[in-house]
CSV table of C-alpha atoms in Angstrom, one decimal:
chain,number,residue,atom,x,y,z
A,1,MET,CA,-27.5,138.1,81.9
A,2,LYS,CA,-29.2,141.2,80.5
A,3,GLN,CA,-30.1,142.7,84.0
A,4,LEU,CA,-26.0,141.8,85.0
A,5,ILE,CA,-25.2,144.0,81.6
A,6,LEU,CA,-27.7,146.5,82.5
A,7,ALA,CA,-26.5,147.3,85.9
A,8,ILE,CA,-22.9,147.6,84.8
A,9,VAL,CA,-23.8,149.9,81.9
A,10,ILE,CA,-26.3,152.0,84.2
A,11,SER,CA,-23.4,152.2,86.9
A,12,PHE,CA,-20.5,153.1,84.0
A,13,ILE,CA,-22.9,155.5,82.5
A,14,ILE,CA,-23.5,157.2,86.0
A,15,THR,CA,-19.8,157.6,87.0
A,16,ILE,CA,-18.9,159.0,83.4
A,17,ILE,CA,-21.5,161.7,84.1
A,18,ILE,CA,-20.8,162.5,87.9
A,19,GLY,CA,-17.3,162.2,87.7
A,20,PRO,CA,-16.6,165.5,86.0
A,21,ILE,CA,-19.2,167.4,88.3
A,22,ILE,CA,-17.5,166.2,91.5
A,23,ILE,CA,-14.0,166.4,90.6
A,24,PRO,CA,-13.9,170.4,90.3
A,25,ILE,CA,-15.8,170.8,93.5
A,26,LEU,CA,-13.4,168.4,95.3
A,27,GLN,CA,-10.8,170.8,93.7
A,28,LYS,CA,-12.4,173.8,94.8
A,29,LEU,CA,-12.7,172.7,98.4
A,30,LYS,CA,-9.2,172.1,98.1
A,31,PHE,CA,-9.7,168.6,99.1
A,32,GLY,CA,-5.9,167.4,97.7
A,33,GLN,CA,-4.2,164.9,98.7
A,34,SER,CA,-1.0,164.9,100.5
A,35,ILE,CA,2.1,163.0,99.3
A,36,ARG,CA,4.4,161.2,102.1
A,37,GLU,CA,7.8,162.5,102.0
A,38,GLU,CA,9.1,159.1,102.8
A,39,GLY,CA,7.2,157.8,99.7
A,40,PRO,CA,8.9,157.6,96.0
A,41,LYS,CA,10.0,161.1,94.7
A,42,SER,CA,8.1,160.4,91.6
A,43,HIS,CA,4.6,160.9,93.6
A,44,ILE,CA,5.8,164.3,94.6
A,45,LYS,CA,4.2,165.7,91.6
A,46,LYS,CA,0.7,164.1,92.6
A,47,SER,CA,0.5,166.6,95.7
A,48,GLY,CA,-2.7,168.5,95.6
A,49,THR,CA,-4.6,165.9,93.5
A,50,PRO,CA,-8.2,165.6,94.5
A,51,THR,CA,-8.8,163.0,96.7
A,52,MET,CA,-12.1,161.3,98.5
A,53,GLY,CA,-13.0,160.6,94.3
A,54,GLY,CA,-14.5,157.1,96.2
A,55,ILE,CA,-17.5,159.6,96.5
A,56,ILE,CA,-18.2,159.0,92.8
A,57,ILE,CA,-17.8,155.1,92.8
A,58,ILE,CA,-20.1,154.7,96.0
A,59,SER,CA,-22.7,157.3,94.1
A,60,ALA,CA,-23.1,155.3,90.9
A,61,VAL,CA,-23.0,151.8,92.7
A,62,PHE,CA,-26.0,153.1,95.1
A,63,ILE,CA,-28.1,154.5,92.6
A,64,ALA,CA,-27.5,151.5,90.0
A,65,SER,CA,-28.4,149.1,93.0
A,66,ILE,CA,-31.2,151.0,94.1
A,67,ILE,CA,-32.9,150.1,90.7
A,68,PHE,CA,-32.7,146.6,91.2
A,69,ALA,CA,-32.9,146.0,95.0
A,70,LEU,CA,-36.7,146.0,95.5
A,71,GLY,CA,-37.2,142.6,97.0
A,72,ASN,CA,-33.8,141.6,97.2
A,73,SER,CA,-32.3,141.2,100.8
A,74,ASP,CA,-28.6,140.2,99.8
A,75,LEU,CA,-28.1,143.0,97.3
A,76,MET,CA,-29.5,145.4,99.9
A,77,ILE,CA,-26.7,143.8,102.7
A,78,ALA,CA,-24.1,144.2,100.4
A,79,MET,CA,-24.7,147.5,99.6
A,80,LEU,CA,-25.1,148.5,103.2
A,81,VAL,CA,-21.7,147.0,104.2
A,82,THR,CA,-20.0,148.7,100.9
A,83,LEU,CA,-21.6,152.2,102.2
A,84,GLY,CA,-20.7,151.5,105.8
A,85,PHE,CA,-17.3,151.0,104.8
A,86,GLY,CA,-17.3,153.5,102.8
A,87,ILE,CA,-18.4,156.0,105.2
A,88,ILE,CA,-15.5,154.9,107.8
A,89,GLY,CA,-13.3,155.4,104.7
A,90,LEU,CA,-14.9,159.1,103.9
A,91,VAL,CA,-14.4,160.2,107.8
A,92,ASP,CA,-10.9,159.1,107.7
A,93,ASP,CA,-10.2,161.1,104.5
A,94,PHE,CA,-12.0,164.5,106.1
A,95,ILE,CA,-9.6,164.3,109.3
A,96,LYS,CA,-6.4,164.1,107.0
A,97,VAL,CA,-7.5,166.2,104.2
A,98,VAL,CA,-9.7,168.7,106.0
A,99,LEU,CA,-8.7,168.4,109.5
A,100,LYS,CA,-5.1,168.4,108.0
A,101,ARG,CA,-4.2,165.3,110.8
A,102,ASN,CA,-2.0,162.9,108.2
A,103,LEU,CA,-3.1,159.7,110.0
A,104,GLY,CA,-6.8,160.6,109.9
A,105,LEU,CA,-8.9,157.9,112.1
A,106,LYS,CA,-6.6,155.9,114.8
A,107,PRO,CA,-6.0,152.1,114.1
A,108,TYR,CA,-8.4,151.5,116.9
A,109,GLN,CA,-10.9,153.5,115.8
A,110,LYS,CA,-11.3,152.0,112.3
A,111,LEU,CA,-11.2,148.7,113.3
A,112,ILE,CA,-14.2,149.4,116.0
A,113,GLY,CA,-16.1,150.4,113.1
A,114,GLN,CA,-14.7,147.6,110.8
A,115,PHE,CA,-15.4,144.9,113.4
A,116,ILE,CA,-19.0,146.3,113.8
A,117,ILE,CA,-19.9,145.9,110.1
A,118,ALA,CA,-18.2,142.5,110.1
A,119,ILE,CA,-20.0,141.3,112.8
A,120,ILE,CA,-23.6,142.3,111.2
A,121,ILE,CA,-22.9,140.6,107.8
A,122,ALA,CA,-21.8,137.5,109.5
A,123,ILE,CA,-24.6,137.3,111.7
A,124,TYR,CA,-26.8,137.8,108.7
A,125,ALA,CA,-25.2,135.4,106.6
A,126,ALA,CA,-24.9,132.5,109.6
A,127,ASN,CA,-28.6,132.9,110.0
A,128,HIS,CA,-29.6,133.3,106.3
A,129,PRO,CA,-31.6,130.0,105.3
A,130,TYR,CA,-29.5,129.9,102.0
A,131,ILE,CA,-25.9,130.9,103.1
A,132,GLY,CA,-25.9,129.3,106.9
A,133,THR,CA,-22.2,128.4,108.4
A,134,SER,CA,-21.0,126.4,105.1
A,135,LEU,CA,-18.3,127.5,102.6
A,136,LEU,CA,-17.6,126.4,99.2
A,137,ILE,CA,-14.0,124.8,99.1
A,138,PRO,CA,-12.0,125.4,96.3
A,139,PHE,CA,-11.4,123.1,93.7
A,140,THR,CA,-14.2,120.8,94.9
A,141,ASN,CA,-17.8,120.3,94.8
A,142,GLU,CA,-17.8,120.1,98.4
A,143,TYR,CA,-18.9,122.7,101.3
A,144,ILE,CA,-17.6,122.5,104.8
A,145,ASP,CA,-19.4,123.7,108.0
A,146,LEU,CA,-17.6,125.7,110.0
A,147,GLY,CA,-20.1,125.7,112.8
A,148,MET,CA,-19.0,127.8,115.5
A,149,LEU,CA,-16.0,129.2,113.9
A,150,TYR,CA,-18.2,130.4,110.7
A,151,ILE,CA,-18.5,134.0,112.3
A,152,PRO,CA,-14.8,134.7,113.4
A,153,LEU,CA,-13.4,133.5,110.4
A,154,THR,CA,-16.0,135.8,108.6
A,155,ILE,CA,-15.3,138.8,110.4
A,156,PHE,CA,-11.5,138.2,109.8
A,157,ALA,CA,-12.0,137.6,106.2
A,158,VAL,CA,-14.1,141.1,106.2
A,159,VAL,CA,-11.8,143.7,108.3
A,160,GLY,CA,-9.1,141.6,106.4
A,161,THR,CA,-10.4,142.2,102.9
A,162,ALA,CA,-11.1,145.7,103.4
A,163,ASN,CA,-7.9,146.6,104.9
A,164,SER,CA,-6.0,144.8,102.1
A,165,VAL,CA,-7.7,146.6,99.2
A,166,ASN,CA,-7.2,150.2,101.3
A,167,LEU,CA,-3.5,149.2,100.9
A,168,THR,CA,-3.5,147.9,97.4
A,169,ASP,CA,-4.7,151.8,96.6
A,170,GLY,CA,-1.2,153.5,96.2
A,171,LEU,CA,-0.7,154.2,92.3
A,172,ASP,CA,-3.1,155.5,89.8
A,173,GLY,CA,-5.5,152.9,88.6
A,174,LEU,CA,-4.1,150.1,90.9
A,175,ALA,CA,-6.9,149.3,93.4
A,176,SER,CA,-9.8,150.3,90.9
A,177,GLY,CA,-8.5,147.9,87.8
A,178,VAL,CA,-7.9,145.2,90.2
A,179,THR,CA,-11.3,145.5,92.1
A,180,LEU,CA,-12.7,145.5,88.4
A,181,ILE,CA,-11.2,142.1,87.6
A,182,VAL,CA,-12.3,140.9,91.1
A,183,SER,CA,-15.8,142.2,90.8
A,184,SER,CA,-16.0,140.8,87.3
A,185,PHE,CA,-15.2,137.4,88.5
A,186,PHE,CA,-18.0,137.8,91.4
A,187,ALA,CA,-20.4,139.1,89.0
A,188,LEU,CA,-20.2,135.8,86.6
A,189,VAL,CA,-19.9,133.3,89.5
A,190,SER,CA,-22.8,134.8,91.4
A,191,LEU,CA,-24.8,134.1,88.1
A,192,GLY,CA,-23.6,130.8,87.7
A,193,LEU,CA,-24.5,130.1,91.5
A,194,GLY,CA,-28.1,131.6,91.2
A,195,TYR,CA,-27.5,134.7,93.4
A,196,TYR,CA,-28.9,136.6,90.5
A,197,GLY,CA,-29.2,139.7,93.2
A,198,LEU,CA,-25.4,139.8,94.3
A,199,SER,CA,-24.4,139.2,90.3
A,200,ILE,CA,-26.4,142.4,89.7
A,201,PHE,CA,-24.4,144.2,92.8
A,202,ALA,CA,-21.2,143.2,91.7
A,203,GLY,CA,-22.0,144.7,88.2
A,204,THR,CA,-22.6,147.5,89.4
A,205,ILE,CA,-19.1,147.8,91.0
A,206,VAL,CA,-17.6,146.6,87.6
A,207,GLY,CA,-19.2,149.6,86.0
A,208,ALA,CA,-18.5,152.2,88.7
A,209,CYS,CA,-14.4,150.8,88.1
A,210,LEU,CA,-14.8,150.9,84.7
A,211,GLY,CA,-15.9,154.3,84.4
A,212,PHE,CA,-13.7,155.5,87.5
A,213,LEU,CA,-10.3,154.3,85.5
A,214,LYS,CA,-11.1,157.1,83.0
A,215,PHE,CA,-10.3,159.2,85.9
A,216,ASN,CA,-8.4,157.4,87.9
A,217,TYR,CA,-5.7,156.1,85.2
A,218,TYR,CA,-2.2,157.9,85.0
A,219,PRO,CA,-1.8,160.3,85.2
A,220,ALA,CA,-4.9,160.3,87.5
A,221,ARG,CA,-7.6,163.6,87.9
A,222,VAL,CA,-8.8,162.5,91.1
A,223,PHE,CA,-7.7,159.8,93.7
A,224,MET,CA,-10.4,157.3,95.2
A,225,GLY,CA,-9.1,157.9,99.2
A,226,ASP,CA,-10.0,155.7,101.8
A,227,THR,CA,-13.3,156.6,100.9
A,228,GLY,CA,-13.1,154.6,97.4
A,229,SER,CA,-10.8,151.7,99.1
A,230,MET,CA,-12.6,151.0,101.8
A,231,ALA,CA,-15.9,150.9,100.4
A,232,LEU,CA,-14.7,148.6,97.5
A,233,GLY,CA,-13.2,146.2,100.0
A,234,GLY,CA,-16.6,146.2,101.9
A,235,ALA,CA,-18.1,145.3,98.7
A,236,VAL,CA,-15.8,142.7,97.6
A,237,ALA,CA,-16.0,141.0,101.2
A,238,SER,CA,-19.8,140.9,101.3
A,239,LEU,CA,-19.8,139.3,97.7
A,240,ALA,CA,-17.2,136.6,99.1
A,241,VAL,CA,-19.6,136.2,102.2
A,242,LEU,CA,-23.1,136.3,100.6
A,243,THR,CA,-21.7,133.6,98.1
A,244,ARG,CA,-20.4,131.1,100.7
A,245,MET,CA,-16.7,132.1,98.7
A,246,GLN,CA,-14.6,132.9,101.7
A,247,LEU,CA,-12.3,130.6,101.2
A,248,PHE,CA,-12.0,131.9,97.5
A,249,LEU,CA,-10.6,135.1,98.9
A,250,PRO,CA,-6.7,134.3,99.2
A,251,ILE,CA,-7.1,133.4,95.7
A,252,ILE,CA,-9.0,135.5,93.7
A,253,GLY,CA,-8.2,138.8,95.9
A,254,GLY,CA,-4.1,137.4,95.8
A,255,VAL,CA,-3.1,140.8,94.6
A,256,TYR,CA,-4.6,142.4,98.0
A,257,VAL,CA,-3.3,139.3,100.2
A,258,ILE,CA,0.5,140.0,98.5
A,259,GLU,CA,0.3,143.9,99.1
A,260,ALA,CA,-0.9,143.1,103.2
A,261,VAL,CA,1.4,140.6,103.4
A,262,SER,CA,4.6,142.7,102.2
A,263,VAL,CA,3.7,145.1,104.7
A,264,ILE,CA,3.2,142.7,107.6
A,265,LEU,CA,6.9,141.2,106.5
A,266,GLN,CA,8.5,144.5,106.4
A,267,VAL,CA,7.1,145.4,109.9
A,268,LEU,CA,8.2,142.6,111.5
A,269,SER,CA,11.3,142.4,109.9
A,270,PHE,CA,12.4,145.7,110.6
A,271,LYS,CA,11.1,145.6,114.7
A,272,LEU,CA,13.2,141.6,115.0
A,273,THR,CA,16.2,142.3,112.9
A,274,GLY,CA,16.2,146.2,112.0
A,275,LYS,CA,16.3,145.3,108.3
A,276,ARG,CA,13.9,145.8,105.9
A,277,ILE,CA,12.7,143.1,103.2
A,278,PHE,CA,11.5,145.4,100.6
A,279,LYS,CA,12.9,148.8,99.5
A,280,MET,CA,9.5,150.0,100.8
A,281,SER,CA,6.1,148.5,101.3
A,282,PRO,CA,3.4,147.9,100.4
A,283,LEU,CA,4.9,145.9,97.5
A,284,HIS,CA,4.0,148.1,94.5
A,285,HIS,CA,6.3,150.8,95.9
A,286,HIS,CA,9.4,148.2,96.0
A,287,PHE,CA,8.9,147.8,92.3
A,288,GLU,CA,8.9,151.6,91.8
A,289,LEU,CA,12.0,152.0,93.8
A,290,LYS,CA,13.6,149.1,91.5
A,291,GLY,CA,13.1,151.6,88.5
A,292,TRP,CA,9.8,150.4,86.8
A,293,HIS,CA,7.4,153.0,85.8
A,294,GLU,CA,4.3,153.0,87.6
A,295,THR,CA,2.2,152.2,84.7
A,296,LYS,CA,4.3,149.0,84.4
A,297,VAL,CA,3.6,148.0,88.0
A,298,VAL,CA,0.1,148.9,87.7
A,299,ILE,CA,-0.5,146.9,84.7
A,300,VAL,CA,1.5,143.8,85.9
A,301,PHE,CA,-0.3,143.6,88.9
A,302,TRP,CA,-3.8,143.9,86.6
A,303,MET,CA,-2.2,140.7,84.4
A,304,ILE,CA,-1.7,138.9,88.3
A,305,ALA,CA,-5.2,139.8,88.7
A,306,LEU,CA,-6.3,138.4,85.6
A,307,ILE,CA,-4.6,135.2,86.2
A,308,LEU,CA,-5.9,134.3,89.7
A,309,ALA,CA,-9.4,135.3,88.5
A,310,ILE,CA,-9.0,132.4,85.4
A,311,ILE,CA,-7.5,130.1,88.3
A,312,SER,CA,-10.6,130.9,90.5
A,313,MET,CA,-13.1,130.3,87.6
A,314,LEU,CA,-10.9,126.5,87.3
A,315,ALA,CA,-11.3,126.3,90.8
A,316,LEU,CA,-15.2,126.0,90.6
A,317,SER,CA,-17.1,123.2,88.8
A,318,ILE,CA,-20.0,125.6,87.6
A,319,TYR,CA,-18.4,126.5,84.3
């Protein structure tokens, strides 16, 4: 527990220290966010706010993790997965912001990179002597061995989680706040299950998200961009995989799931019927267009994430 607290504190302090250093650099380089014309009108004033702030999160997690990483392969693989997804997001942001191509990487290019990373961690976990192909079933003490189905399911979970977190990052403090709650859950659960290295890694995510909120909460001084949201998605996914808790992702990551499903339903509905289910997707924009202030949407989603975290704790028998 002492190391977990220390990991949180170190990551938090690093974020608080480097944030005021990196943000002016992003401003000077004119790495400003472009706002979609079809988006909520209230977001127009955010145009030009520095993006790619995920560099702050990744730096804090990387430095804090390195301090505790010696001799812990699980922590190292989680960190590398996070870094890998962060690099995909960084390239995407660079193309959007610097090369002025608003769509960034093409979908198939993103997916190729994501699938490569997902395959690596799936194979690593499947061949790990203390992980293997068994998954913990929520609300039971039982594990289910998926055998040959393990790798495709894990790949789907990793890629799906990364993209869902990416979709959630649309309001000031939304993705960072929700992920703070999700990573806190994994920090405590990993500790209870005996995955001490992963508990420390989750702690670095907690500290980084908490520190980043100082700069990212409304009105945001910096956005994490795909650099941050993809990295956080990779971090959450790796924690689930390495603790054998992929089946918990729809519960603890319920906010991410709802956001992703809202996009899927919106697209399907429009293509099949020509009508939209929501005023705009992802779901957080729907509530904005219904008249909710941005901070109200964020706080409500945080509360939902907290409730889901409590439910997820109840789904375990270790507490």
